[in-house]
Tab-separated table of C-alpha atoms in Angstrom:
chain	number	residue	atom	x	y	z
A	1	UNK	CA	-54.640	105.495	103.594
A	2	UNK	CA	-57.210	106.518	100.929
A	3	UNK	CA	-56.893	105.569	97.478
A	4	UNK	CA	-58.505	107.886	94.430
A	5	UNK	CA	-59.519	105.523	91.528
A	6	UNK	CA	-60.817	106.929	88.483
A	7	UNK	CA	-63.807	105.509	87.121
A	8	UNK	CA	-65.518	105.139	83.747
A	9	UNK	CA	-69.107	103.100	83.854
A	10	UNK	CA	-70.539	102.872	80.257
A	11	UNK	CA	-72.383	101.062	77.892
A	12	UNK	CA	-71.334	100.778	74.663
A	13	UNK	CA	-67.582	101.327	74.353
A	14	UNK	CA	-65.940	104.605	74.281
A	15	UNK	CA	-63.685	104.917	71.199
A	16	UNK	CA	-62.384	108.410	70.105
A	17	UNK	CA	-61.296	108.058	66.735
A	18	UNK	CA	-58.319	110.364	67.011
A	19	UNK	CA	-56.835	108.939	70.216
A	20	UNK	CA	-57.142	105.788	68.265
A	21	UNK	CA	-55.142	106.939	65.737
A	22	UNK	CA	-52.481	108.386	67.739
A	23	UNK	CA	-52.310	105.178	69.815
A	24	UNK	CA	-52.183	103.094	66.588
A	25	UNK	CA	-49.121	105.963	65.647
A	26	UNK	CA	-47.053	104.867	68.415
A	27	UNK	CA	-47.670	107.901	71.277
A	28	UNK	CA	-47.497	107.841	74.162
A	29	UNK	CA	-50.180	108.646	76.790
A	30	UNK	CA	-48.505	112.161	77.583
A	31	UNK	CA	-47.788	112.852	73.932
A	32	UNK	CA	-50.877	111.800	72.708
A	33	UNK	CA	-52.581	114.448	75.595
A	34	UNK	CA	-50.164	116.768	74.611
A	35	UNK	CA	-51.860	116.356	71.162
A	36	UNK	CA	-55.161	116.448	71.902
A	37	UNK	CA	-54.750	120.129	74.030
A	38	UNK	CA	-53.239	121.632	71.320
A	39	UNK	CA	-56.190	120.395	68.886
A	40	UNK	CA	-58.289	122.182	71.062
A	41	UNK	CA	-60.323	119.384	72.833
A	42	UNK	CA	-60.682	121.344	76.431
A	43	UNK	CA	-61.953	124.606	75.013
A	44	UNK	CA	-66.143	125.053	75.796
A	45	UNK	CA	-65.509	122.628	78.338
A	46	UNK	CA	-65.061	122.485	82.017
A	47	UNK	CA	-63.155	119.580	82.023
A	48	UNK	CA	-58.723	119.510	82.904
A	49	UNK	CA	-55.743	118.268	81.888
A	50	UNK	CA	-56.518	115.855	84.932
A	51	UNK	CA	-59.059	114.580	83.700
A	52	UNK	CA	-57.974	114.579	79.775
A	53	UNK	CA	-54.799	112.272	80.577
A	54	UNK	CA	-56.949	110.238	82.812
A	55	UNK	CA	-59.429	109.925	79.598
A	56	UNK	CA	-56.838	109.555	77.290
A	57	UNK	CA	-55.304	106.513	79.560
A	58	UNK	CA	-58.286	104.504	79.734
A	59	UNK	CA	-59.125	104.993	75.738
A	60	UNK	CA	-54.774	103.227	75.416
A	61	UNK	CA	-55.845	100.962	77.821
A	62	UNK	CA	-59.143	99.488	75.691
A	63	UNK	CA	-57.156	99.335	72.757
A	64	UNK	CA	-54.688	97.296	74.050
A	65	UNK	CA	-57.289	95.119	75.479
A	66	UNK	CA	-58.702	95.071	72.029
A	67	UNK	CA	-55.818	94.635	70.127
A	68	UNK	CA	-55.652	90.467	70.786
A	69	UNK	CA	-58.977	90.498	68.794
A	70	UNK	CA	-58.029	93.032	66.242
A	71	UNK	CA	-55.193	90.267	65.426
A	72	UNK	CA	-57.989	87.688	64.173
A	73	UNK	CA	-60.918	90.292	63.068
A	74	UNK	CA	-63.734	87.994	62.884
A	75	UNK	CA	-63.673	87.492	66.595
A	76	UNK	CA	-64.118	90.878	67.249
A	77	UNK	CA	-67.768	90.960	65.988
A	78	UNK	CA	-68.555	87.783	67.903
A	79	UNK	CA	-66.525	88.387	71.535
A	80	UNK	CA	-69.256	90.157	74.436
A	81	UNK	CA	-66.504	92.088	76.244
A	82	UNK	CA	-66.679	95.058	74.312
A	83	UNK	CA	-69.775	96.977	73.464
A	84	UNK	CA	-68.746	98.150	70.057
A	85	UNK	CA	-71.327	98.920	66.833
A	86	UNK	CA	-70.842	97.354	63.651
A	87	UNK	CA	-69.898	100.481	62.261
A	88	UNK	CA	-67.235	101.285	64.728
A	89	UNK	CA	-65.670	97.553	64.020
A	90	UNK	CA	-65.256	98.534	60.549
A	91	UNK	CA	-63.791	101.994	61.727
A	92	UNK	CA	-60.946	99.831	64.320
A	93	UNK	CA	-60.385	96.792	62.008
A	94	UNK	CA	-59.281	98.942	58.780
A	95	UNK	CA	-57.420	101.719	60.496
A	96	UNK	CA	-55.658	98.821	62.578
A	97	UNK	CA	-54.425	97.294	59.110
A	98	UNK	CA	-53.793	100.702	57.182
A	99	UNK	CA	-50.410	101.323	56.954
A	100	UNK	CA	-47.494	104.134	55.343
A	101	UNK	CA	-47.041	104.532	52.384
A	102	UNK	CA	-43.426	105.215	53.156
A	103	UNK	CA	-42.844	102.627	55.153
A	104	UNK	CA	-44.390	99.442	53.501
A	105	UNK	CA	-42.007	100.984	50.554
A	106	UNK	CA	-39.076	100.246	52.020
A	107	UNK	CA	-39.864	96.128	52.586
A	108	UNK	CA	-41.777	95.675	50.453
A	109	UNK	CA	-40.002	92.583	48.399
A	110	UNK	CA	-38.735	91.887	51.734
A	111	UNK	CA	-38.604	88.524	53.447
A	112	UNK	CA	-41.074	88.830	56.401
A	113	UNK	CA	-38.806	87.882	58.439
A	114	UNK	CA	-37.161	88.254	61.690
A	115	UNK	CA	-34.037	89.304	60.615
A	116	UNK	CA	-36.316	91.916	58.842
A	117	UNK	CA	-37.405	93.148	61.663
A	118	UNK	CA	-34.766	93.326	63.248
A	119	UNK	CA	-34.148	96.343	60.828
A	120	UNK	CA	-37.036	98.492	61.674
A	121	UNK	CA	-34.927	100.869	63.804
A	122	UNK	CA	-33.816	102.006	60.803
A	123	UNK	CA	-36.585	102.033	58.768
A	124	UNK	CA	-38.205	104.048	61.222
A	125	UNK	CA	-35.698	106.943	61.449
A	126	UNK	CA	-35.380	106.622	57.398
A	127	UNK	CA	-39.003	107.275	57.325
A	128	UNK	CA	-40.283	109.338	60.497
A	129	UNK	CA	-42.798	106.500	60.829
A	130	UNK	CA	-42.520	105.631	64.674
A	131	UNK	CA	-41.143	102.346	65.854
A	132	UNK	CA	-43.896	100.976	67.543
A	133	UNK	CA	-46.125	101.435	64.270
A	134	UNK	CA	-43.678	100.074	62.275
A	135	UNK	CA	-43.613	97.301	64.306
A	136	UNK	CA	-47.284	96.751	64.142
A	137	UNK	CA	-47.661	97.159	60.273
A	138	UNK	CA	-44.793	94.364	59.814
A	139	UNK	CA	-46.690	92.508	62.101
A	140	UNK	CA	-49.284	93.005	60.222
A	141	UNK	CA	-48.121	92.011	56.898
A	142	UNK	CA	-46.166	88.761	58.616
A	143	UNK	CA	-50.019	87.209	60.289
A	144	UNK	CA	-51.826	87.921	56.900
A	145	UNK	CA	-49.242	86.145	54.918
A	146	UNK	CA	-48.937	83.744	57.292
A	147	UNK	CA	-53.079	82.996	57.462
A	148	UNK	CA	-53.346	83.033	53.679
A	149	UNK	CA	-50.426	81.146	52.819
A	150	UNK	CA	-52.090	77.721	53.415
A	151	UNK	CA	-55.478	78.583	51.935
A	152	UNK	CA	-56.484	77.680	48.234
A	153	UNK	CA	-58.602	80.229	46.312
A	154	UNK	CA	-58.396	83.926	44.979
A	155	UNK	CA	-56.151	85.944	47.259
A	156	UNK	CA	-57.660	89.010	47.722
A	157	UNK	CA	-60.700	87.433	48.391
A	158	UNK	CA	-59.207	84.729	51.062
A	159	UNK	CA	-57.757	88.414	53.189
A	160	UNK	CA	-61.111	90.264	52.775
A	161	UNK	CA	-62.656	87.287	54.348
A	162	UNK	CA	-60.054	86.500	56.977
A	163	UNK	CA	-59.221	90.297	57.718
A	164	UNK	CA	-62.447	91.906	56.866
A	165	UNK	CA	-60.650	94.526	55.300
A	166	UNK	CA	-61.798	96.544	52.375
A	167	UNK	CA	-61.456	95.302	48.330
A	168	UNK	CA	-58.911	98.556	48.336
A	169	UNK	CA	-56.920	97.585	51.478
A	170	UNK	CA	-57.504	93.486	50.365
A	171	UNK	CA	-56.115	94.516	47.418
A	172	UNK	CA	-52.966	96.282	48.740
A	173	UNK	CA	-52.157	93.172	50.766
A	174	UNK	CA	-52.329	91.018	48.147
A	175	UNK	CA	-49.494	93.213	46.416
A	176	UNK	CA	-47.035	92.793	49.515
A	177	UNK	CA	-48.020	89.143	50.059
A	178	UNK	CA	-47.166	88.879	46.244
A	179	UNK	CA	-44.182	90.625	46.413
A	180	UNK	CA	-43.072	89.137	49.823
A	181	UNK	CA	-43.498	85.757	48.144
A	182	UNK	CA	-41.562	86.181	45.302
A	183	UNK	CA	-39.281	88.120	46.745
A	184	UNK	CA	-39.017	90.758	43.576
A	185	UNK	CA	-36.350	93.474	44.007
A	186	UNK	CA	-37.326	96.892	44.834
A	187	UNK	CA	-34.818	98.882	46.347
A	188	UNK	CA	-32.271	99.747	44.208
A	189	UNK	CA	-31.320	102.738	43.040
A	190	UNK	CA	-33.267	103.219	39.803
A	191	UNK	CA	-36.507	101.858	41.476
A	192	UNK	CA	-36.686	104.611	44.056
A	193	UNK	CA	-39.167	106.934	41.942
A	194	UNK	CA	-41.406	103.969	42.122
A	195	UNK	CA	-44.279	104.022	44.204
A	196	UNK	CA	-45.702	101.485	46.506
A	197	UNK	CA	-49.250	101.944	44.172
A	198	UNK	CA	-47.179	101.815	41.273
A	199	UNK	CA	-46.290	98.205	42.307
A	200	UNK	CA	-48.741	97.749	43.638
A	201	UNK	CA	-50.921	97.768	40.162
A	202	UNK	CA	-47.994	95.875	38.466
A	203	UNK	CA	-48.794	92.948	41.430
A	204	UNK	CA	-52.615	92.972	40.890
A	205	UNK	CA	-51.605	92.528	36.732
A	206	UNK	CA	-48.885	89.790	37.695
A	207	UNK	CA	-51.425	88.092	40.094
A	208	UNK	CA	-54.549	88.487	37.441
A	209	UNK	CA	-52.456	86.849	34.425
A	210	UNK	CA	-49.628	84.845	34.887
A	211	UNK	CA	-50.256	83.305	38.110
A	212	UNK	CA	-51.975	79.405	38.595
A	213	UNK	CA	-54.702	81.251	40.398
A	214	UNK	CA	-55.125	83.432	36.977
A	215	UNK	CA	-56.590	79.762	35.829
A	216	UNK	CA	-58.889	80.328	38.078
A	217	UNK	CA	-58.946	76.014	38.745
A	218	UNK	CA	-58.091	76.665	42.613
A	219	UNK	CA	-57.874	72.737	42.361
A	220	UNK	CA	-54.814	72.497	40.170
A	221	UNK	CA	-53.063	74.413	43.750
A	222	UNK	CA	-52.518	73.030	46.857
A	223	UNK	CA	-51.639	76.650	48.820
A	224	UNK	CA	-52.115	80.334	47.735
A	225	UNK	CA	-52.275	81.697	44.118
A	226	UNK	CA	-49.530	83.942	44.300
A	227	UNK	CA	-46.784	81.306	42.510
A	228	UNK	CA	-46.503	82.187	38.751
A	229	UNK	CA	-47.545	79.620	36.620
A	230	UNK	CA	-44.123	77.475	35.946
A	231	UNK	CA	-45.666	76.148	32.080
A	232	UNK	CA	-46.532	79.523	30.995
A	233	UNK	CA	-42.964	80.530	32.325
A	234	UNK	CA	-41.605	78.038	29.786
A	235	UNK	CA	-43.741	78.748	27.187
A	236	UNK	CA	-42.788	82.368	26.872
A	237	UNK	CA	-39.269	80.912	25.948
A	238	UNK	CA	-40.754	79.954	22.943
A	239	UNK	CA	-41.413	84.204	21.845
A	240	UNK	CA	-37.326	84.309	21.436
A	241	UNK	CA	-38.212	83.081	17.358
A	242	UNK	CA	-39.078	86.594	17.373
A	243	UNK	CA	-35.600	87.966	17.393
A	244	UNK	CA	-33.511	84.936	16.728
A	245	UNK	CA	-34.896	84.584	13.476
A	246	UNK	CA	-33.613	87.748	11.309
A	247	UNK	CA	-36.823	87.508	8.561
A	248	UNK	CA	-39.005	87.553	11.673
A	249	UNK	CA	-37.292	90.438	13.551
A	250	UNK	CA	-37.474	92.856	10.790
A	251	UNK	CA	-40.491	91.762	9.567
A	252	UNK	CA	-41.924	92.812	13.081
A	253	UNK	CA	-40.086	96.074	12.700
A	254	UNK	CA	-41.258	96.925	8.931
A	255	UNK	CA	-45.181	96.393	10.617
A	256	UNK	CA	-44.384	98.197	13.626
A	257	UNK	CA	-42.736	101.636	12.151
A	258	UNK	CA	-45.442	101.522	9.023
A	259	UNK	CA	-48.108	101.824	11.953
A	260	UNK	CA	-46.135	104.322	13.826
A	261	UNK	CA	-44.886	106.654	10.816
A	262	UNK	CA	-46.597	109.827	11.098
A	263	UNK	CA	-47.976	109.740	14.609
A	264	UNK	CA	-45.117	110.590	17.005
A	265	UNK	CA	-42.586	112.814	17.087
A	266	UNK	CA	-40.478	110.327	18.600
A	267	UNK	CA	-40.276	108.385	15.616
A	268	UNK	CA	-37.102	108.212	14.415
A	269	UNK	CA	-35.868	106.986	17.755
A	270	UNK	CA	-38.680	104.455	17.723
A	271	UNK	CA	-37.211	102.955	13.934
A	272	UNK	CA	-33.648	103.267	15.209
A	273	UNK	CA	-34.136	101.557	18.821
A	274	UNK	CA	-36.938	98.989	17.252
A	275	UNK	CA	-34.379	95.862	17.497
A	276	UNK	CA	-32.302	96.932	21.259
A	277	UNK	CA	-36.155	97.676	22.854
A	278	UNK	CA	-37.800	94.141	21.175
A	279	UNK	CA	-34.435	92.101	22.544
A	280	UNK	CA	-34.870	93.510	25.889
A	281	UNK	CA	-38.433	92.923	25.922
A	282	UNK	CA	-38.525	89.412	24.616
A	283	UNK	CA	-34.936	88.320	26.692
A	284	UNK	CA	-37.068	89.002	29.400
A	285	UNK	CA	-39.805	86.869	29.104
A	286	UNK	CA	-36.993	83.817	28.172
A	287	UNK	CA	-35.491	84.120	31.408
A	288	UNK	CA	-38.146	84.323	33.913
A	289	UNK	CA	-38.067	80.396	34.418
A	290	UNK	CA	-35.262	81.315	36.436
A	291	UNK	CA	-35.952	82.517	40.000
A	292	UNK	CA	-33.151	85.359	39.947
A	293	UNK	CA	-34.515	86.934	37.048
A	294	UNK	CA	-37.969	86.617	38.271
A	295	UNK	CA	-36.469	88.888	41.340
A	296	UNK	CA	-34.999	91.693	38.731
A	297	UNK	CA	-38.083	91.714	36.944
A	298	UNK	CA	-38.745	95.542	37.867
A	299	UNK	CA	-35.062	96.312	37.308
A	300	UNK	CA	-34.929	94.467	33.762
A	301	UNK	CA	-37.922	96.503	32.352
A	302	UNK	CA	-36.434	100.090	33.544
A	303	UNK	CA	-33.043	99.427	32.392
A	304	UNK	CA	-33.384	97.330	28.925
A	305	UNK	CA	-37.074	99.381	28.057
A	306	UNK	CA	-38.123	102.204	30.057
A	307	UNK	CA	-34.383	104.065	30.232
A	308	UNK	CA	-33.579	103.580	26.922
A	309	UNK	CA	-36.988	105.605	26.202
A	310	UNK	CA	-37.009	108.170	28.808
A	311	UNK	CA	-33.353	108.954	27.452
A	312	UNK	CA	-34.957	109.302	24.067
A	313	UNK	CA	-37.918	111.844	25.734
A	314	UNK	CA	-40.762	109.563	24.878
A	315	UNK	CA	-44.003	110.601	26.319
A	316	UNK	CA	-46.186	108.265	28.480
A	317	UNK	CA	-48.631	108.633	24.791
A	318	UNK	CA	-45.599	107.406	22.383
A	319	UNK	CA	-44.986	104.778	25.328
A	320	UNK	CA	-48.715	103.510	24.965
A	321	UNK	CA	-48.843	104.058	20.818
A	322	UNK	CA	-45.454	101.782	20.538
A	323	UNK	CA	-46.395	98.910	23.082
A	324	UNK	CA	-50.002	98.909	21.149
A	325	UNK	CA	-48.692	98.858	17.887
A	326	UNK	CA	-45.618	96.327	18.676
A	327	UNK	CA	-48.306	93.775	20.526
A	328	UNK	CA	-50.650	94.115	17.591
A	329	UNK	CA	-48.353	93.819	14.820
A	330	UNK	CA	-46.823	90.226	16.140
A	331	UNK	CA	-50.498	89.066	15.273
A	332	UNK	CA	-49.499	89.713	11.372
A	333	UNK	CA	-46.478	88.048	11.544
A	334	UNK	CA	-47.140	84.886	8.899
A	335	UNK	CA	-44.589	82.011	10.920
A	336	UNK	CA	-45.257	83.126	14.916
A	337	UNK	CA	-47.583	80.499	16.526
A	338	UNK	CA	-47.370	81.746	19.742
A	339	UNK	CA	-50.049	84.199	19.977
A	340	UNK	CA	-51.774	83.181	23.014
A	341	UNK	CA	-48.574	83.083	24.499
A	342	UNK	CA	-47.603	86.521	23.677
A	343	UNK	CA	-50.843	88.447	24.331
A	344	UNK	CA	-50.686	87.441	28.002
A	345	UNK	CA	-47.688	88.137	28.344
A	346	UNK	CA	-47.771	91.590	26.851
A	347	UNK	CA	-51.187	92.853	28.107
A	348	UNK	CA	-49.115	92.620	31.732
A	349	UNK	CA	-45.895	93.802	30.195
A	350	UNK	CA	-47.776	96.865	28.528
A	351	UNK	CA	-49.462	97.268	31.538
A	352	UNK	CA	-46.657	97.635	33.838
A	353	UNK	CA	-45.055	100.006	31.731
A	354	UNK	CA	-47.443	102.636	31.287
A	355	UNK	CA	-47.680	102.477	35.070
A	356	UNK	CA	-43.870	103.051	35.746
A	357	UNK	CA	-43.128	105.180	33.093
A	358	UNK	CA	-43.081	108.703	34.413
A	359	UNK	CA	-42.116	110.943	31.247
């Protein structure tokens, strides 16, 4: 009985970068041929669908093989099995840990958990992304938490050395590692127009400014940066003087609209809403020492700041004159003694704002 055996003897490593990305996609062998012919690949050559499939096959069946080492990238520049160039690493490792856009939105803030997972089905026919991918970017996000979670030092930095991954894709992990350990809400109803970038900014400000890490004494932690920084927490408790006390309060206001008058057309909304926007804004800094409203932190600044002023038609430049103007004028203020306080906090708060406002 004879046996045909197709055989491929090369050197250095095939690796067709689109049947890479359909495999990483989640098709199969036939679709991906089926793919591939319609892109063209067999005109001005002699070659058949024979020997496409058969080509396509043993390109799955290399990535699979690499796929153990893709899980821990540094060993994949240091095994001998595969002949593969530096450059071509690069190419595997950060296409192997890209991910949707549409699908990391809809766990991100999500434990990383089984139960999680056990979800994906319909994740993946919410978001067209196919199973088998989103199985692999959840996997994904799960082993770089995991590896990072024990190691002291600047986040990003601890995945781009782990992971090898670019600053931009580092940095994009950091966000769902953030947001995974924290566990902040994102997927109610008035967060939907909110990007995964849009948080993902918001994270790298969080991470930056109010976290132990933000210290930047890696000693003071025995694990990962990504905790926020419980005395800062408590000191922002102390910015509530600046609308329990009534002198204070409309002190801040009289600075704030005599800056303002003049220079928006939104002013008169600005004077009238002054007191409602500063409560909101200063309530939420009081109550972040509790773990709850650390999760509705999103939710808290679109319904107590950025509704109120989207209602009133502020544009994204009244959003940035106000927030200026309101952070600067607290500086003025003869009795508040909690600048340092209130400048970090702001600068993040102002931040996030002009990020997730959308006028």
């Amino acid at each position: 009985m004879s046996v045909e055996l197709d055989v491929f003897v090369v050197n250095t490593t095939i690796m067709d970068e689109e049947v890479y990305q359909l495999w990483l996609d989640g098709y199969t062998v036939n679709d991906a041929v089926k793919v591939r012919m319609e892109g063209g690949v067999l005109e001005g050559c002699e070659a058949s669908a024979e020997v496409l499939h058969s080509d396509t096959m043993d390109q799955y069946r290399t990535f699979q093989m690499c796929e153990r080492l893709l899980h821990s990238p540094v060993k994949l520049a240091n095994q001998l099995l595969f002949q593969i160039p530096p450059h071509r690493q690069v190419m595997l490792i950060e296409r192997y840990y890209a991910f949707d856009s549409v699908f990391v939105r809809e766990v991100l803030g999500k434990k990383l958990s089984k139960g999680t997972k056990k979800d994906l089905d319909d994740v993946s026919a919410k978001t067209g992304v196919t199973l088998k991918s989103c199985r692999r970017q959840f996997d994904n996000f799960k082993r770089v938490f995991k590896v990072v979670e024990e190691l002291k030092g600047p986040l990003v930095e601890n995945i781009r050395q782990h992971f090898l991954l670019s600053d931009k894709l580092a940095r994009d992990y950091a966000a769902i590692v953030f947001f995974a350990n924290n566990r902040f809400e994102t997927g109610k109803k008035k967060l939907h127009y909110l990007t995964f970038q849009d948080f993902a900014f918001c994270a790298g400000q969080l991470i930056s400014n109010w976290t132990v890490g933000a210290l930047g004494d890696y000693n003071m932690v025995e694990d990962m940066d990504v905790d926020l920084e419980k005395e800062f927490l408590q000191d922002l408790k102390e910015l509530k003087i600046l609308i329990t006390d009534r002198d204070l309060l409309d002190q801040h206001k009289s600075l704030v609209c005599t800056a303002l008058r003049g220079k928006t057309k939104a002013f008169n909304e600005m004077e009238a809403n002054f007191k409602n926007l500063s409560r909101g804004l200063v309530n939420i800094a009081a109550k972040l020492t509790n773990t709850k409203e650390v999760r509705d932190f999103f939710i808290d600044l679109v319904e107590k700041f950025i509704e109120p002023c989207r209602s009133d038609k502020w544009t994204a430049g009244d959003m940035r004159l106000y927030l200026t103007h309101y952070t600067n004028s607290a500086h003025v203020l003869d009795t508040f003694k909690h600048q340092v306080v209130w400048d970090r906090y702001m600068g993040v708060i102002k931040s996030c704002i002009l990020k997730m406002y959308h006028d």
